[in-house]
Structures are given as structure tokens and as C-alpha cells.
PDB file of C-alpha atoms in Angstrom:
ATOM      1  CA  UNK A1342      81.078  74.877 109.865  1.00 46.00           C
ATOM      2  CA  UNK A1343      80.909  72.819 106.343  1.00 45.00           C
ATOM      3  CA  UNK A1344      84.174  71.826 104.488  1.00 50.00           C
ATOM      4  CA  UNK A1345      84.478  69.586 101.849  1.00 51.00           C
ATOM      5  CA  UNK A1346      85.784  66.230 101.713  1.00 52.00           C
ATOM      6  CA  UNK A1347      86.209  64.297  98.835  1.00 57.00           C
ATOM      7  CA  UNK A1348      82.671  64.930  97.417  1.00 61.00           C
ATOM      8  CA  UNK A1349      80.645  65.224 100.496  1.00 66.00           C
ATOM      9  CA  UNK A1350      80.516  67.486 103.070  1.00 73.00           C
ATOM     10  CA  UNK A1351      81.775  67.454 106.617  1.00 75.00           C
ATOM     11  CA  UNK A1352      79.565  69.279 109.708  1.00 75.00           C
ATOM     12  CA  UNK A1353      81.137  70.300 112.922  1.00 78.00           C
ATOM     13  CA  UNK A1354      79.234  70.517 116.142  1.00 80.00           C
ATOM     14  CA  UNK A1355      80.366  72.206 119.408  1.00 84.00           C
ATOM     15  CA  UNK A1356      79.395  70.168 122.510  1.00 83.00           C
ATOM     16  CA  UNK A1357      79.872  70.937 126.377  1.00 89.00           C
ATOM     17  CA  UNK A1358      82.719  68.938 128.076  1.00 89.00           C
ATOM     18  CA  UNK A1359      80.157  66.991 129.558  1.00 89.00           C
ATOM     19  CA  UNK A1360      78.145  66.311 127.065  1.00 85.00           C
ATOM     20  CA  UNK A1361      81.201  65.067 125.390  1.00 87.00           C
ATOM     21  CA  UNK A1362      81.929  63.039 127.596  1.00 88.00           C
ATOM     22  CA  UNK A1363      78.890  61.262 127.917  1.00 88.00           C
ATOM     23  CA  UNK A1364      79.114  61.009 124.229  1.00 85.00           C
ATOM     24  CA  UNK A1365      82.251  59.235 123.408  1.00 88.00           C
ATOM     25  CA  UNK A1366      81.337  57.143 125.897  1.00 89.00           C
ATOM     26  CA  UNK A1367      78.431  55.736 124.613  1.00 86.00           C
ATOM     27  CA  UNK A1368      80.121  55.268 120.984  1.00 87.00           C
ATOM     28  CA  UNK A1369      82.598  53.454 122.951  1.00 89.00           C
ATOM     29  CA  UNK A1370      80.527  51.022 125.119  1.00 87.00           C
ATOM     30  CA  UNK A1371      78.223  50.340 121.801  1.00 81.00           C
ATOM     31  CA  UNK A1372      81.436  50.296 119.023  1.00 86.00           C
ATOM     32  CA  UNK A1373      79.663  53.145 116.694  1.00 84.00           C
ATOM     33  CA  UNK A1374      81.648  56.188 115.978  1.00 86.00           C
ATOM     34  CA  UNK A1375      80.579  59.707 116.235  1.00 84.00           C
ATOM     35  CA  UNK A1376      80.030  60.618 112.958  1.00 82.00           C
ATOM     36  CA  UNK A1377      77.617  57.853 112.050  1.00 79.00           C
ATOM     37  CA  UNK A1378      75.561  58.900 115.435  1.00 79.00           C
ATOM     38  CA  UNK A1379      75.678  62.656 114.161  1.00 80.00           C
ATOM     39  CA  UNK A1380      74.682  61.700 110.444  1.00 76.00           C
ATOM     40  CA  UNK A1381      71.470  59.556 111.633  1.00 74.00           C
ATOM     41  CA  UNK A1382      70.622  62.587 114.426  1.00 75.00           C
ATOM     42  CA  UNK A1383      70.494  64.895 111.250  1.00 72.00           C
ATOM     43  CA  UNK A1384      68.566  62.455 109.208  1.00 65.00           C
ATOM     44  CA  UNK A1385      66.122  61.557 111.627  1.00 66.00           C
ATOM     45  CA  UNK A1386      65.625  65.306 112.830  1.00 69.00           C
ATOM     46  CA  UNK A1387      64.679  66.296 109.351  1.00 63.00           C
ATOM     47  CA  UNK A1388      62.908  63.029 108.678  1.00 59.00           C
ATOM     48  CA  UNK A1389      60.514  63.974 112.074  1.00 60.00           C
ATOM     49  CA  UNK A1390      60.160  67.583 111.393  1.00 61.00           C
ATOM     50  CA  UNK A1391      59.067  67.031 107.354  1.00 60.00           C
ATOM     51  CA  UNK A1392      55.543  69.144 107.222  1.00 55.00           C
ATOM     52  CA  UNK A1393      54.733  68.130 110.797  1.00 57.00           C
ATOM     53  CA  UNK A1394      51.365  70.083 111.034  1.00 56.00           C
ATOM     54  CA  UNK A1395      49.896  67.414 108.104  1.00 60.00           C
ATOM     55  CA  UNK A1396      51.118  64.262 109.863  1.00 63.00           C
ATOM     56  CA  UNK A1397      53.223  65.046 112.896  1.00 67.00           C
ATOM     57  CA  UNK A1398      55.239  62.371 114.232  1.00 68.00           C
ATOM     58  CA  UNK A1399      55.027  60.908 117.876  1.00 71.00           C
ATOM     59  CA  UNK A1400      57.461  58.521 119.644  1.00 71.00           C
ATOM     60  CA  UNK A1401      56.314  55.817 121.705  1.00 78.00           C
ATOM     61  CA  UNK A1402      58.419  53.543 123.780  1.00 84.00           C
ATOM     62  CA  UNK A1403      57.949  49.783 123.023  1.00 86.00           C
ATOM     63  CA  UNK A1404      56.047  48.884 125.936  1.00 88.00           C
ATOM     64  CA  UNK A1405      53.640  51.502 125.068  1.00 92.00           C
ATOM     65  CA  UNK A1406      53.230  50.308 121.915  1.00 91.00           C
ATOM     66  CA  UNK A1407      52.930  46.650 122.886  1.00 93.00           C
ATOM     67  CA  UNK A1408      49.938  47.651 125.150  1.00 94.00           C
ATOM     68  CA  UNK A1409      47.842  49.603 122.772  1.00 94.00           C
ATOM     69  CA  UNK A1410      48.621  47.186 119.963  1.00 96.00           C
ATOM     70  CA  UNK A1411      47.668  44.356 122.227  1.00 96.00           C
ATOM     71  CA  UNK A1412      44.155  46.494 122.723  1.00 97.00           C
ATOM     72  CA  UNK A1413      43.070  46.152 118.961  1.00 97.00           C
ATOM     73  CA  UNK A1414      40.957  43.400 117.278  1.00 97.00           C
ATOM     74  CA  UNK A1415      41.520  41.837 113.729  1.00 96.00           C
ATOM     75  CA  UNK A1416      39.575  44.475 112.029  1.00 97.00           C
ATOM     76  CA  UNK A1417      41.440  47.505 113.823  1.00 97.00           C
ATOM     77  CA  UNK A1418      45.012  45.560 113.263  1.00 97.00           C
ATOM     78  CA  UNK A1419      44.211  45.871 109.424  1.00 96.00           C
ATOM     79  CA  UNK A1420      43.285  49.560 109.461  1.00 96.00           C
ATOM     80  CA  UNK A1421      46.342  50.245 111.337  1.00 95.00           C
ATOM     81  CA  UNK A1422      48.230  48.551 108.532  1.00 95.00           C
ATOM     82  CA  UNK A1423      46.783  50.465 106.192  1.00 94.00           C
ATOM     83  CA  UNK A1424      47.144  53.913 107.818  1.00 92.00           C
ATOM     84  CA  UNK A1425      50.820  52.178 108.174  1.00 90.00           C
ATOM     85  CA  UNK A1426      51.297  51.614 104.576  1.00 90.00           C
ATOM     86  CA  UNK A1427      50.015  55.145 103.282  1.00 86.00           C
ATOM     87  CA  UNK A1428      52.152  56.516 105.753  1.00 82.00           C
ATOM     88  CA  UNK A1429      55.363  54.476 104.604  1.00 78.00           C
ATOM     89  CA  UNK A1430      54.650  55.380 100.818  1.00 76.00           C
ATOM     90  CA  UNK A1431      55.353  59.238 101.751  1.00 69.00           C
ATOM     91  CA  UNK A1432      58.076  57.878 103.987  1.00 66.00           C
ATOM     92  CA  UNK A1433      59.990  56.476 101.314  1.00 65.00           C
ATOM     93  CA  UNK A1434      59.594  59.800  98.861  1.00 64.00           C
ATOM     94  CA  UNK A1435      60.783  61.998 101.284  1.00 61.00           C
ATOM     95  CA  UNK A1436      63.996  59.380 101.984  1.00 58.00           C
ATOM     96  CA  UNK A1437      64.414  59.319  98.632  1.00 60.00           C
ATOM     97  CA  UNK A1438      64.290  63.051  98.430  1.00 60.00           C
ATOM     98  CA  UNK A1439      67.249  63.265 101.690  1.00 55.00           C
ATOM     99  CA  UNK A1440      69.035  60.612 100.892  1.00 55.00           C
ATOM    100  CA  UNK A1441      68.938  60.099  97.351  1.00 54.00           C
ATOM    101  CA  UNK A1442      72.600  57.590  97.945  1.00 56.00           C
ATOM    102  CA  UNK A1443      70.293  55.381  98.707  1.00 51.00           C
ATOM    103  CA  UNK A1444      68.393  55.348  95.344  1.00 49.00           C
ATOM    104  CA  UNK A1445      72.028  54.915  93.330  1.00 48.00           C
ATOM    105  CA  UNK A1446      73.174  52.371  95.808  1.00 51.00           C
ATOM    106  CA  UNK A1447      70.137  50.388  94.963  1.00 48.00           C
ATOM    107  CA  UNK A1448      69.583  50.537  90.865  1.00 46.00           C
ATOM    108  CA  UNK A1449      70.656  47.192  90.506  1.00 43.00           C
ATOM    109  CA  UNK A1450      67.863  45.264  92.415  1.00 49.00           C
ATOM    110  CA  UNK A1451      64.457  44.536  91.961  1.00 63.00           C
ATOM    111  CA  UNK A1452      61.735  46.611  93.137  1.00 81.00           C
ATOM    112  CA  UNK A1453      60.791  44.258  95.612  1.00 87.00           C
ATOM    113  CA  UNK A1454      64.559  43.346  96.843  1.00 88.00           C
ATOM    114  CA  UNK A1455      64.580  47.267  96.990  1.00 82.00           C
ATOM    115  CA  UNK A1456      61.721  47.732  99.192  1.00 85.00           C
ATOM    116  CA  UNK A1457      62.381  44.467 101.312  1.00 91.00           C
ATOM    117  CA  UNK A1458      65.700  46.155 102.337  1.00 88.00           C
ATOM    118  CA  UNK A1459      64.653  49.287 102.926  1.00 82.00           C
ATOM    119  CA  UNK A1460      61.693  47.827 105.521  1.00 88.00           C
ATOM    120  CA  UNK A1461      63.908  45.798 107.442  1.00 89.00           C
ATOM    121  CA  UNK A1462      67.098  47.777 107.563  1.00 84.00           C
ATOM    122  CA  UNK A1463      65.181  51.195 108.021  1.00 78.00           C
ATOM    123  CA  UNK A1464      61.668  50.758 109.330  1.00 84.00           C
ATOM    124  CA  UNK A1465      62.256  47.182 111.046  1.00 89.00           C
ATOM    125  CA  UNK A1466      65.359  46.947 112.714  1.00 85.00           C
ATOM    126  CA  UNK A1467      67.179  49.015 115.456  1.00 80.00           C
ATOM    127  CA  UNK A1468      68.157  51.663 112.922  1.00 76.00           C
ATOM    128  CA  UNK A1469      64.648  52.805 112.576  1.00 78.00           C
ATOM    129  CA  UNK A1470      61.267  51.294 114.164  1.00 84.00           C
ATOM    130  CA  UNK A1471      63.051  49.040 116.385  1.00 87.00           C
ATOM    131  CA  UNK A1472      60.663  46.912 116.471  1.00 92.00           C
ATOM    132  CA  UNK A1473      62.760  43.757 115.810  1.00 94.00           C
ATOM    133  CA  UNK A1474      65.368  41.571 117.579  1.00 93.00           C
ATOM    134  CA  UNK A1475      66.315  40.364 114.376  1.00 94.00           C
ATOM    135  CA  UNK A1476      64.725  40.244 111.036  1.00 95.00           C
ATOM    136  CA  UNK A1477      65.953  39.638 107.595  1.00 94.00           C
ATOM    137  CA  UNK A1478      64.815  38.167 104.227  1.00 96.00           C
ATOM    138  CA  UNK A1479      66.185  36.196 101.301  1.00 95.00           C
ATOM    139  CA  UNK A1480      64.808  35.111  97.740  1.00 94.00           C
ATOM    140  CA  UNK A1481      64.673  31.298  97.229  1.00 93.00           C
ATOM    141  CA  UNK A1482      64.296  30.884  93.653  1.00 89.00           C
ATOM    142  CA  UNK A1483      61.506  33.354  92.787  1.00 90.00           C
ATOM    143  CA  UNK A1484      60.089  33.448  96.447  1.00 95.00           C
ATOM    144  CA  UNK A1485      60.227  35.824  99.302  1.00 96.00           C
ATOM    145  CA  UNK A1486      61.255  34.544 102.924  1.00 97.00           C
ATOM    146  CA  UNK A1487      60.786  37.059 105.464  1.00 97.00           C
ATOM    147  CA  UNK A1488      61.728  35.609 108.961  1.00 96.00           C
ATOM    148  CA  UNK A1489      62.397  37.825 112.484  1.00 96.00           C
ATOM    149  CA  UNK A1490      61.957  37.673 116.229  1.00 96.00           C
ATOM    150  CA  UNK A1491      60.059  40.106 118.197  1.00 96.00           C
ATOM    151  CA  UNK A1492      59.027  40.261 121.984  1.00 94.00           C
ATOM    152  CA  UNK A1493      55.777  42.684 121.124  1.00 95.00           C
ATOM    153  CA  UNK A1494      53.132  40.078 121.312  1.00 95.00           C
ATOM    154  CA  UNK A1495      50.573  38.022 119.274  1.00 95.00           C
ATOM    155  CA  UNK A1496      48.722  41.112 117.874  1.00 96.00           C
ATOM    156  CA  UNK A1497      51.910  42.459 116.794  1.00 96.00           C
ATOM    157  CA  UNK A1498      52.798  39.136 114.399  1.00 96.00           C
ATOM    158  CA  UNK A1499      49.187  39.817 113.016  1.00 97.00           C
ATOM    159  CA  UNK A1500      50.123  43.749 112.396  1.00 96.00           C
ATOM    160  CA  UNK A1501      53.192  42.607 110.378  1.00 96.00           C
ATOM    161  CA  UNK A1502      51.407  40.176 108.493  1.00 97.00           C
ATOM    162  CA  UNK A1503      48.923  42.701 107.539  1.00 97.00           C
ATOM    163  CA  UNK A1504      51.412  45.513 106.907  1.00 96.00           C
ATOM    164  CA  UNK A1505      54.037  43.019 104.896  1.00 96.00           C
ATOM    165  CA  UNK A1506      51.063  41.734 102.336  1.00 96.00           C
ATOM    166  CA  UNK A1507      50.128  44.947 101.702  1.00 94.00           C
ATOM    167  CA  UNK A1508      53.646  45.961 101.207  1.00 92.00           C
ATOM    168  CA  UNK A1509      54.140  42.627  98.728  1.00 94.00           C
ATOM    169  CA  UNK A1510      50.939  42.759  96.588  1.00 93.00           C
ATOM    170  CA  UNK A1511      51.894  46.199  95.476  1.00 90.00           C
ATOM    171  CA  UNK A1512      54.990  44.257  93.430  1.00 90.00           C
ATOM    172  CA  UNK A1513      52.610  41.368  92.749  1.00 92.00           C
ATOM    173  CA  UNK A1514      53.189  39.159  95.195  1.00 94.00           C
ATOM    174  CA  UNK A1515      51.274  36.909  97.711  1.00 96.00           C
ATOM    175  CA  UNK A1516      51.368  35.282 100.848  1.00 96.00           C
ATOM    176  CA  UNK A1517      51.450  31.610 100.209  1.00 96.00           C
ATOM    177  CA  UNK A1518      52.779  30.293 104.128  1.00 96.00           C
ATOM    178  CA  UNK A1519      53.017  31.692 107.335  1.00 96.00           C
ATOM    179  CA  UNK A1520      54.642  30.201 110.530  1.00 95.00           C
ATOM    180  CA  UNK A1521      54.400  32.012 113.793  1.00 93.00           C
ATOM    181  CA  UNK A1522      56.093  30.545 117.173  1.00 94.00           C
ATOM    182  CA  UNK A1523      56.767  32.174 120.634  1.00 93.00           C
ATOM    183  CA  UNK A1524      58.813  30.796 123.816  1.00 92.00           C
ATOM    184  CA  UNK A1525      59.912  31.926 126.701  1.00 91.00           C
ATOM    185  CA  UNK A1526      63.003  33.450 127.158  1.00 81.00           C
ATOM    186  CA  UNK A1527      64.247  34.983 131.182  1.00 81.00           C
ATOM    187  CA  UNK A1528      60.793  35.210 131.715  1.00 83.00           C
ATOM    188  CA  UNK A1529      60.008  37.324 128.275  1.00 87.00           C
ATOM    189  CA  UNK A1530      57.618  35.667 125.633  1.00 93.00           C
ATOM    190  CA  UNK A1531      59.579  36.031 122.570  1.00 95.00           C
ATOM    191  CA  UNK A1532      57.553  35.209 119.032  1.00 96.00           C
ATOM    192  CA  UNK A1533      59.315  34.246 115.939  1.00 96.00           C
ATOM    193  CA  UNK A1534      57.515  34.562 112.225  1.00 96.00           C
ATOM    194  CA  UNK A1535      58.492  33.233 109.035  1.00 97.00           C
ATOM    195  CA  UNK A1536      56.864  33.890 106.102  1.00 97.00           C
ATOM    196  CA  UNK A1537      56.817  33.006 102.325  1.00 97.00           C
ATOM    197  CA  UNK A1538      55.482  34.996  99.280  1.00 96.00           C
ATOM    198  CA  UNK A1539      55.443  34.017  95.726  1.00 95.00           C
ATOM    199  CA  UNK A1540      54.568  35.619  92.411  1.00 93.00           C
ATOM    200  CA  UNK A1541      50.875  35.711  91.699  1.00 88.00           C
ATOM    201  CA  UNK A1542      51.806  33.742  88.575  1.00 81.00           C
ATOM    202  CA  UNK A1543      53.178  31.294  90.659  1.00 73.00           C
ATOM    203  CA  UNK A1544      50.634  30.470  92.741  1.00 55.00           C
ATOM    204  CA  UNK A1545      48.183  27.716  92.369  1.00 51.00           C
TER     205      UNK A1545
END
């Protein structure tokens, strides 16, 4: 059933006791409250089942993706950014298109600080991909600084190295330095990358 509140709408689900239970639980154990689990369900449901017979959407657990990304060469890493990229372009339209918040919340920044967010909080991070432990960027001065931990291997820095210049050259920016580090941590190789674009007019 829909009611209104204030200017948005409110959506009430019927669950079985058990399932209830199971629920609450988990918002309690991982501090999230229901309604922010039920919007992203919605979200990502639609987001999944957009025209599925032109590009239908599979999930793969990290492991699984850590093996066949760890299968590829340099050449194959690049196409896979660039199927990535074409495939993130329609991504964004049809977020735009759900969730056009997001759009008004985001009028103020630059095309690039708009795009930057949207990758890491969306795509990057546990709210979307997964992908990351942590990642996050800043601007120093006119420059981008894109820095995150990972645990998917060496291929995967490469893939986000790949994917992220594409991503930056479209608002005219370039990769001027790249650092990429791993350790071990309870017996998991962990890699860290940090990397800095600049303006094409910056760069020498």
C-alpha cells in the first residue's frame, strides 16, 4: 500500500514471522534500518531487470570474479574495461532516469566530482560492486587522487586503472602517477592503489 509522506511516498511490505525475524535481525547486527534495506532492494531490482534480454545482468561472487579476472592478459583487461565503460554510460542514464534525487543533489559539482562520486559510492564500494575495502577520492588543487584497498589481485589494480582512465579522459583528464602496493594481511594479500590525474592542460 502507498501513502504519502511529506513529498515522497511510503511502501508497505507484508513478511512471514520468520522472515521478519531474520530481518530485523540483520538490520540490527549491521546498524541499517529497514527502510534503507527495502529502498536499495527496490532500486537494485529495477536496476537488474532494466531491458534484460539486450544486456542481462549476472551476479558473481568475488572469488569468482577474482579467478576469471586473474585469467586475462593486458590486452583482454583493456577490452573488459571498455565493455565496462559502455556498460556504465547506460548505467548512469537509467540511474538518472530512477533516481533523478541524485541529479538535484549533485548540480553544484563538477562533472568530474559528479562522476567520481557516483563510481565510488555506487559502482565501487559495498553499496554497489563491492569491489572495494575502501576507496575514496579528493581534488588537490586541480588534480584528482583516487586511492582504495582491494583483496582481488594484481590483474584487478590493472582493470581499475584501465576502467578509471577511460572514465577520466572523457572530462579531459589524464593519468599523470600511479602507485600500487600489496601486503599481507591474516594470510590475505591485500593491494592498495593510489592514483593521480591532472588536466590535459596541465600536463607537461
Amino acid at each position: 500500500m502507498l501513502q504519502k509522506k511529506n513529498k515522497e511516498k511510503v511502501l508497505g511490505i507484508r513478511l512471514e514471522e520468520n522472515d521478519y525475524q531474520q530481518f530485523s535481525t540483520f538490520c540490527e547486527k549491521n546498524s541499517i534500518k529497514m527502510s534503507q534495506i527495502g529502498r536499495k532492494a527496490i532500486l537494485t531490482y529495477v536496476y537488474l531487470n532494466f531491458n534484460p534480454l539486450v544486456n542481462p545482468k549476472l551476479i558473481f561472487a568475488k572469488n569468482q570474479f577474482k579467478y576469471i579476472i586473474q585469467c586475462l592478459n593486458e590486452e583482454q583487461i583493456a577490452n573488459l574495461a571498455e565493455i565496462s565503460i559502455a556498460n556504465g554510460i547506460g548505467d548512469m542514464k537509467k540511474l538518472e532516469t530512477y533516481h533523478p534525487k541524485i541529479i538535484l543533489e549533485n548540480q553544484s559539482k563538477t562533472e568530474i566530482n559528479y562522476q567520481m562520486e557516483t563510481l565510488t559510492k555506487y559502482v565501487f564500494s559495498d553499496e554497489g560492486e563491492n569491489w572495494f575495502e575502501q576507496i575514496n577520492y579528493t581534488f588537490q588543487d586541480d588534480d584528482l587522487i583516487i586511492n582504495g584497498t582491494h583483496s582481488l589481485g594484481t590483474n584487478f589494480s590493472t582493470y581499475i586503472r584501465e576502467l578509471l582512465q577511460r572514465y577520466t579522459i572523457i572530462h579531459g583528464y589524464l593519468l599523470v602517477e600511479e602507485v600500487s602496493t600489496s601486503k599481507y594481511l591474516n594470510d590475505q594479500r591485500t593491494f592498495h592503489i593510489l592514483m593521480k590525474f591532472s588536466p590535459k592542460s596541465k600536463k607537461t
